């Protein structure tokens, strides 16, 4: 008995559709795309060259929400920067996605590996948070995430509150 299974399964764990593109690791050109409906999963197949690690894959994504696009002045959300998905990048990476010229939203890509297969899911929010512990001082905390364009306002965290945090590019900051 032989059982075949997908090398990679993509899952949309968000409350809106998510568009995904595969990228060539050398040129960053798009190699394929799909749109994941809310709560849906799909298999993803890609070609790997012999000189590349077969399990290495670059993806980028963007949410597709009519409400978010209206809020951003009709602009479609910008693509995320490339996210490497593979056995060496298991965990969660938080990314700040631009929506229009002056808005950003925090999203996470979760990568899991089991018996040679990969599961990648996309969700709003982050495992990384900014905490304002100055409850008694009543001080607003302003945080400027690394790589945010000047047109995007700082994250403002009220006293005693927390806010999700993300980076513009994938870093080695992963939660497992």
Coordinates of C-alpha atoms in Angstrom, one line a residue:
X1 CA 0.0 0.0 0.0
X2 CA 1.4 3.4 -1.0
X3 CA 0.0 6.7 0.2
X4 CA 0.8 9.9 -1.6
X5 CA 0.4 13.2 0.1
X6 CA 1.1 16.8 -0.7
X7 CA 4.5 18.3 0.1
X8 CA 2.8 21.6 1.1
X9 CA -0.7 22.5 2.3
X10 CA -1.8 26.2 2.5
X11 CA -4.6 27.2 4.9
X12 CA -6.4 30.5 5.3
X13 CA -7.1 31.0 9.1
X14 CA -8.2 34.6 8.5
X15 CA -11.6 36.2 8.3
X16 CA -11.1 37.2 4.6
X17 CA -9.8 35.7 1.5
X18 CA -6.0 35.5 1.0
X19 CA -4.2 35.6 -2.3
X20 CA -0.9 33.7 -2.4
X21 CA 1.9 33.7 -5.0
X22 CA 4.9 31.4 -5.2
X23 CA 8.2 33.2 -6.1
X24 CA 11.3 32.0 -7.9
X25 CA 14.1 32.1 -5.2
X26 CA 16.6 33.6 -7.7
X27 CA 14.5 36.2 -9.6
X28 CA 11.5 36.7 -7.2
X29 CA 9.3 36.3 -10.3
X30 CA 5.8 34.9 -9.6
X31 CA 5.7 31.1 -10.4
X32 CA 2.0 30.4 -9.5
X33 CA -0.9 31.8 -7.5
X34 CA -4.1 30.9 -5.8
X35 CA -6.8 32.6 -3.7
X36 CA -7.7 30.9 -0.5
X37 CA -11.3 31.4 0.7
X38 CA -11.9 31.9 4.4
X39 CA -11.2 28.7 6.4
X40 CA -10.1 26.7 3.3
X41 CA -7.0 24.7 2.5
X42 CA -5.3 23.7 -0.7
X43 CA -2.3 21.7 -1.8
X44 CA 0.5 23.7 -3.3
X45 CA 2.9 22.2 -5.9
X46 CA 6.1 23.8 -7.1
X47 CA 9.2 23.0 -9.2
X48 CA 12.5 22.9 -7.5
X49 CA 15.8 23.0 -9.4
X50 CA 18.4 20.3 -8.7
X51 CA 20.8 22.9 -7.4
X52 CA 18.3 24.2 -4.9
X53 CA 17.1 22.7 -1.7
X54 CA 13.9 20.9 -2.7
X55 CA 12.1 21.9 0.4
X56 CA 12.7 25.6 0.1
X57 CA 9.8 27.8 -1.1
X58 CA 9.3 31.5 -1.2
X59 CA 5.7 32.8 -0.9
X60 CA 4.1 36.2 -0.7
X61 CA 0.5 36.9 0.2
X62 CA -2.1 39.7 0.6
X63 CA -5.5 39.8 2.2
X64 CA -8.5 40.3 -0.2
X65 CA -11.2 42.1 1.8
X66 CA -13.7 44.4 0.2
X67 CA -14.0 46.3 3.5
X68 CA -10.2 46.7 3.9
X69 CA -9.9 47.9 0.3
X70 CA -12.7 50.5 0.8
X71 CA -11.0 51.7 4.0
X72 CA -7.7 52.0 2.1
X73 CA -9.3 54.2 -0.5
X74 CA -9.9 51.4 -3.0
X75 CA -6.3 50.2 -3.0
X76 CA -5.8 46.5 -2.9
X77 CA -3.6 45.4 -0.1
X78 CA 0.1 45.4 -1.0
X79 CA 1.9 42.1 -1.3
X80 CA 3.9 40.9 1.7
X81 CA 7.6 40.7 1.4
X82 CA 8.8 37.2 0.5
X83 CA 8.4 34.6 3.2
X84 CA 10.6 31.5 3.2
X85 CA 8.7 28.3 4.0
X86 CA 10.7 25.2 4.7
X87 CA 11.8 22.9 7.5
X88 CA 14.4 25.4 8.7
X89 CA 11.8 28.2 9.1
X90 CA 9.2 26.4 11.2
X91 CA 7.3 28.7 13.6
X92 CA 5.4 31.9 13.2
X93 CA 6.6 35.1 11.5
X94 CA 4.7 38.3 12.0
X95 CA 4.6 40.8 9.1
X96 CA 3.3 44.3 8.7
X97 CA 1.3 44.5 5.4
X98 CA 0.7 47.8 3.8
X99 CA -2.8 48.7 2.8
X100 CA -2.7 51.8 0.6
X101 CA -0.1 54.5 1.3
X102 CA -0.8 55.2 4.9
X103 CA -2.2 52.1 6.6
X104 CA -0.6 48.9 7.8
X105 CA -2.0 45.7 9.3
X106 CA -0.3 42.9 11.2
X107 CA -0.5 39.3 9.8
X108 CA 1.3 36.1 10.7
X109 CA 2.5 33.2 8.6
X110 CA 2.7 29.9 10.6
X111 CA 4.9 27.1 9.2
X112 CA 4.7 23.6 10.6
X113 CA 6.6 20.5 9.4
X114 CA 5.6 16.8 9.9
X115 CA 7.2 13.8 8.3
X116 CA 8.6 15.8 5.3
X117 CA 5.4 17.7 4.6
X118 CA 4.8 21.4 5.3
X119 CA 1.7 23.2 6.5
X120 CA 1.5 27.0 6.0
X121 CA -1.3 29.1 7.4
X122 CA -2.1 32.8 7.1
X123 CA -3.9 34.7 9.9
X124 CA -4.4 38.2 11.2
X125 CA -2.5 39.3 14.3
X126 CA 0.8 38.2 15.8
X127 CA 2.4 36.2 18.6
X128 CA 4.6 39.2 19.1
X129 CA 3.1 42.0 21.1
X130 CA 4.0 45.5 22.3
X131 CA 3.0 46.0 25.9
X132 CA 2.5 49.4 27.5
X133 CA 2.9 48.7 31.3
X134 CA 2.7 52.4 32.2
X135 CA -0.9 52.1 33.5
X136 CA -0.5 54.4 36.4
X137 CA 1.5 57.1 34.5
X138 CA -1.3 57.1 31.8
X139 CA 1.4 57.5 29.0
X140 CA 0.6 56.6 25.4
X141 CA 3.4 54.5 23.9
X142 CA 4.3 55.2 20.3
X143 CA 6.1 52.4 18.4
X144 CA 7.6 52.6 15.0
X145 CA 8.1 49.1 13.5
X146 CA 11.3 48.5 11.6
X147 CA 10.9 49.2 7.9
X148 CA 7.5 51.0 8.0
X149 CA 7.3 53.8 5.5
X150 CA 7.1 57.4 6.9
X151 CA 3.5 57.8 5.6
X152 CA 2.3 54.9 7.9
X153 CA 1.6 56.2 11.4
X154 CA 3.2 54.7 14.5
X155 CA 1.5 52.0 16.5
X156 CA -0.1 53.7 19.5
X157 CA -0.6 51.6 22.6
X158 CA -2.8 53.0 25.4
X159 CA -1.7 52.5 29.1
X160 CA -2.2 49.0 30.3
X161 CA -2.8 47.6 26.8
X162 CA -1.0 45.6 24.2
X163 CA -0.9 45.6 20.4
X164 CA 0.3 43.1 17.8
X165 CA 3.7 43.7 16.3
X166 CA 5.2 42.7 12.9
X167 CA 8.1 43.4 10.7
X168 CA 8.1 44.5 7.0
X169 CA 10.5 41.6 6.1
X170 CA 10.9 38.1 7.5
X171 CA 13.5 38.1 10.3
X172 CA 14.9 35.4 12.4
X173 CA 12.4 36.4 15.0
X174 CA 10.1 33.3 15.1
X175 CA 7.9 32.0 17.8
X176 CA 7.7 28.2 17.9

